[in-house]
Short mmCIF file of C-alpha atoms in Angstrom, two decimals:
data_model
loop_
_atom_site.label_atom_id
_atom_site.label_comp_id
_atom_site.label_asym_id
_atom_site.label_seq_id
_atom_site.Cartn_x
_atom_site.Cartn_y
_atom_site.Cartn_z
CA GLU A 1 -83.92 52.15 67.87
CA THR A 2 -86.10 51.05 64.96
CA GLY A 3 -85.92 47.31 65.49
CA VAL A 4 -83.96 46.88 62.25
CA THR A 5 -80.18 46.82 62.59
CA GLN A 6 -77.78 47.15 59.68
CA THR A 7 -74.03 46.53 59.65
CA PRO A 8 -71.66 47.91 58.71
CA ARG A 9 -72.85 51.52 58.75
CA HIS A 10 -70.08 52.56 56.39
CA LEU A 11 -68.15 50.50 53.84
CA VAL A 12 -65.47 51.45 51.33
CA MET A 13 -64.49 48.86 48.77
CA GLY A 14 -62.58 48.53 45.56
CA MET A 15 -64.15 47.30 42.38
CA THR A 16 -62.56 43.87 42.74
CA ASN A 17 -63.46 43.31 46.39
CA LYS A 18 -66.16 41.05 47.80
CA LYS A 19 -68.09 42.29 50.82
CA SER A 20 -71.44 41.72 52.46
CA LEU A 21 -74.06 43.90 54.11
CA LYS A 22 -76.05 42.46 56.98
CA CYS A 23 -79.53 43.24 58.25
CA GLU A 24 -81.32 41.87 61.29
CA GLN A 25 -84.86 42.63 62.41
CA HIS A 26 -86.19 42.09 65.92
CA LEU A 27 -89.84 42.80 65.14
CA GLY A 28 -91.14 39.34 64.28
CA HIS A 29 -91.85 40.38 60.71
CA ASN A 30 -92.12 37.98 57.79
CA ALA A 31 -91.02 40.23 54.93
CA MET A 32 -87.65 41.87 54.39
CA TYR A 33 -86.45 44.25 51.71
CA TRP A 34 -83.34 45.85 50.24
CA TYR A 35 -83.62 49.41 48.92
CA LYS A 36 -80.97 51.58 47.24
CA GLN A 37 -80.93 55.31 47.95
CA SER A 38 -78.80 57.47 45.66
CA ALA A 39 -78.46 61.23 45.73
CA LYS A 40 -81.35 63.01 44.03
CA LYS A 41 -83.08 59.74 43.13
CA PRO A 42 -86.10 58.08 44.68
CA LEU A 43 -85.64 55.03 46.85
CA GLU A 44 -85.29 52.05 44.53
CA LEU A 45 -86.62 48.67 45.53
CA MET A 46 -84.05 45.94 44.89
CA PHE A 47 -85.30 42.71 46.47
CA VAL A 48 -88.21 41.41 48.54
CA TYR A 49 -88.25 38.27 50.66
CA ASN A 50 -91.35 36.71 52.21
CA PHE A 51 -90.90 33.89 54.70
CA LYS A 52 -87.29 33.50 53.47
CA GLU A 53 -88.34 33.17 49.81
CA GLN A 54 -87.40 35.80 47.26
CA THR A 55 -90.57 37.23 45.74
CA GLU A 56 -89.24 40.28 43.96
CA ASN A 57 -86.05 41.03 42.06
CA ASN A 58 -86.37 44.47 40.55
CA SER A 59 -83.99 43.85 37.63
CA VAL A 60 -80.95 44.14 39.88
CA PRO A 61 -77.52 43.34 38.33
CA SER A 62 -76.07 39.99 39.36
CA ARG A 63 -73.13 41.68 41.12
CA PHE A 64 -75.67 42.14 43.96
CA SER A 65 -76.60 38.80 45.48
CA PRO A 66 -79.13 38.65 48.32
CA GLU A 67 -79.44 35.91 50.90
CA CYS A 68 -82.18 35.35 53.47
CA PRO A 69 -81.36 32.42 55.77
CA ASN A 70 -84.39 33.07 58.01
CA SER A 71 -87.13 35.66 58.49
CA SER A 72 -84.95 37.74 60.82
CA HIS A 73 -81.77 38.03 58.77
CA LEU A 74 -81.02 39.41 55.33
CA PHE A 75 -77.70 39.79 53.58
CA LEU A 76 -76.57 41.57 50.45
CA HIS A 77 -73.40 40.10 48.98
CA LEU A 78 -71.41 42.49 46.83
CA HIS A 79 -68.79 41.64 44.21
CA THR A 80 -67.12 43.45 41.30
CA LEU A 81 -69.15 46.59 41.95
CA GLN A 82 -68.96 49.78 39.92
CA PRO A 83 -68.47 53.35 41.21
CA GLU A 84 -72.10 54.11 40.31
CA ASP A 85 -73.14 51.52 42.89
CA SER A 86 -72.03 53.92 45.62
CA ALA A 87 -75.17 54.70 47.60
CA LEU A 88 -76.98 54.21 50.88
CA TYR A 89 -78.38 50.68 51.07
CA LEU A 90 -81.44 50.43 53.27
CA CYS A 91 -82.92 47.30 54.71
CA ALA A 92 -86.57 47.24 55.73
CA SER A 93 -89.07 44.78 57.16
CA SER A 94 -92.84 44.54 57.29
CA HIS A 95 -95.51 42.20 58.57
CA GLY A 96 -95.94 40.64 55.14
CA SER A 97 -99.63 40.15 55.86
CA GLY A 98 -100.82 40.27 52.27
CA THR A 99 -101.75 43.93 52.26
CA ALA A 100 -99.58 47.02 51.94
CA GLY A 101 -98.42 48.36 55.25
CA GLU A 102 -95.69 50.15 57.15
CA LEU A 103 -92.08 49.54 56.25
CA PHE A 104 -89.62 49.62 59.14
CA PHE A 105 -86.23 50.79 57.91
CA GLY A 106 -82.78 50.37 59.34
CA GLU A 107 -80.34 53.27 59.38
CA GLY A 108 -78.62 52.08 56.24
CA SER A 109 -75.16 51.05 55.10
CA ARG A 110 -73.29 53.82 53.28
CA LEU A 111 -71.30 52.15 50.49
CA THR A 112 -68.49 53.82 48.57
CA VAL A 113 -66.97 52.00 45.60
CA LEU A 114 -63.57 53.27 44.53
CA GLY B 1 -95.87 49.84 37.44
CA GLU B 2 -96.57 52.79 39.67
CA ASN B 3 -95.24 56.29 38.92
CA VAL B 4 -95.18 58.72 41.85
CA GLU B 5 -94.35 62.41 41.43
CA GLN B 6 -93.65 64.64 44.43
CA HIS B 7 -93.49 68.44 44.70
CA PRO B 8 -91.80 70.59 45.76
CA SER B 9 -88.29 69.19 46.00
CA THR B 10 -87.31 71.78 48.61
CA LEU B 11 -89.45 73.84 50.95
CA SER B 12 -88.46 76.50 53.48
CA VAL B 13 -90.96 77.82 55.99
CA GLN B 14 -90.81 80.01 59.07
CA GLU B 15 -91.33 78.29 62.38
CA GLY B 16 -95.03 78.23 63.17
CA ASP B 17 -96.14 78.34 59.53
CA SER B 18 -97.72 75.44 57.66
CA ALA B 19 -96.06 73.21 55.09
CA VAL B 20 -97.78 71.30 52.30
CA ILE B 21 -96.21 68.59 50.14
CA LYS B 22 -98.09 67.06 47.21
CA CYS B 23 -97.83 63.77 45.38
CA THR B 24 -99.54 62.30 42.35
CA TYR B 25 -99.67 58.63 41.42
CA SER B 26 -100.53 56.75 38.26
CA ASP B 27 -101.97 53.38 39.30
CA SER B 28 -105.67 53.93 39.91
CA ALA B 29 -105.86 50.65 41.84
CA SER B 30 -103.38 51.81 44.51
CA ASN B 31 -105.07 51.78 47.91
CA TYR B 32 -102.43 52.69 50.49
CA PHE B 33 -100.52 55.96 50.72
CA PRO B 34 -97.84 56.39 53.38
CA TRP B 35 -95.61 59.34 54.19
CA TYR B 36 -92.11 58.83 55.54
CA LYS B 37 -89.74 61.25 57.27
CA GLN B 38 -86.00 60.79 56.94
CA GLU B 39 -83.68 62.65 59.27
CA LEU B 40 -80.00 63.04 58.54
CA GLY B 41 -78.10 59.79 59.00
CA LYS B 42 -81.23 57.74 59.61
CA GLY B 43 -83.56 55.54 57.65
CA PRO B 44 -87.06 56.71 56.65
CA GLN B 45 -89.73 56.43 59.33
CA LEU B 46 -93.48 56.32 58.78
CA ILE B 47 -95.25 59.41 60.12
CA ILE B 48 -98.75 58.94 58.76
CA ASP B 49 -100.58 56.84 56.20
CA ILE B 50 -104.01 56.72 54.62
CA ARG B 51 -106.02 54.03 52.90
CA SER B 52 -108.29 54.65 49.97
CA ASN B 53 -111.52 54.26 51.92
CA VAL B 54 -111.01 57.63 53.65
CA GLY B 55 -110.31 61.12 52.34
CA GLU B 56 -108.44 62.63 55.27
CA LYS B 57 -106.54 61.54 58.35
CA LYS B 58 -105.05 63.66 61.12
CA ASP B 59 -102.52 62.99 63.83
CA GLN B 60 -101.82 66.06 65.95
CA ARG B 61 -100.00 68.56 63.69
CA ILE B 62 -99.84 66.22 60.72
CA ALA B 63 -102.62 65.46 58.25
CA VAL B 64 -102.89 63.64 54.94
CA THR B 65 -105.60 64.20 52.34
CA LEU B 66 -106.41 61.89 49.46
CA ASN B 67 -108.25 62.62 46.23
CA LYS B 68 -108.67 59.29 44.44
CA THR B 69 -110.42 60.82 41.45
CA ALA B 70 -107.52 63.13 40.74
CA LYS B 71 -104.98 60.55 41.96
CA HIS B 72 -103.16 62.84 44.32
CA PHE B 73 -102.49 63.01 48.04
CA SER B 74 -100.94 65.67 50.22
CA LEU B 75 -99.12 65.99 53.52
CA HIS B 76 -99.98 68.97 55.70
CA ILE B 77 -97.84 69.99 58.68
CA THR B 78 -99.20 72.81 60.82
CA GLU B 79 -97.37 74.90 63.42
CA THR B 80 -94.02 73.74 62.08
CA GLN B 81 -91.11 73.36 64.48
CA PRO B 82 -87.35 73.14 63.81
CA GLU B 83 -87.43 69.41 64.52
CA ASP B 84 -89.75 68.99 61.53
CA SER B 85 -86.75 69.77 59.30
CA ALA B 86 -86.05 66.58 57.34
CA VAL B 87 -86.67 64.93 53.97
CA TYR B 88 -90.22 63.70 53.46
CA PHE B 89 -91.19 60.93 51.03
CA CYS B 90 -94.58 59.92 49.76
CA ALA B 91 -95.15 56.42 48.46
CA ALA B 92 -97.72 54.21 46.82
CA PRO B 93 -97.76 50.47 46.23
CA TYR B 94 -98.11 48.97 42.79
CA SER B 95 -101.44 47.17 42.57
CA GLY B 96 -99.76 44.30 40.76
CA GLY B 97 -97.53 43.64 43.78
CA TYR B 98 -98.49 45.24 47.08
CA GLN B 99 -94.92 45.06 48.36
CA LYS B 100 -93.51 46.88 45.31
CA VAL B 101 -93.79 50.30 46.90
CA THR B 102 -92.76 53.23 44.71
CA PHE B 103 -91.41 56.28 46.48
CA GLY B 104 -91.51 59.91 45.43
CA THR B 105 -88.28 61.81 44.95
CA GLY B 106 -88.49 63.50 48.34
CA THR B 107 -89.03 67.00 49.71
CA LYS B 108 -86.35 68.61 51.83
CA LEU B 109 -88.19 70.71 54.41
CA GLN B 110 -86.33 73.40 56.29
CA VAL B 111 -88.06 75.12 59.20
CA ILE B 112 -86.39 78.42 59.98
CA PRO B 113 -86.48 79.39 63.66
#
């Protein structure tokens, strides 16, 4: 149990579907992140939220739409995805104290786009 | 931004031997260097980290060394055990945004019993 819970663990969707990934952290952290992990590629930062405000968008296509209603919850809304978007999507949280520190990752949502 | 290179991509060692994984980074202002372990079906988990004001840090069988002049840092695992088998990632934050952490490409470590 890492304190960061992601649902669903597995998702298969067509290119015209709309789905959402959910992340919840029980650690009292103020920063939350979405990372994409593809085979044979480094973890790619997608979005960062601090105190519910988006502070980083790492040039992510608009078919990925994040939402952070509060410091404990983070969503990634997906629509009209492409097969190359198939990957493991990892949510993470951190203290957000103003200095670099440990990231606490969830177990990820494995997405397959058909 | 930060560019992090990690070597080797795969590493096989006999149980009880040592394993060393090396990373180089490009941003000379980076000041925090974590190492993460990712087991199959799980998210990465921090195993050790080092800040730029020290050159070495140890935690039982795991150690990290940092050479700021050469801009590289290494993970050392001694007396390896089968449960050390996993993918290991180094990382470094971009000085222009401390939360923009760049990860290495990963090292798949296999410890052979």
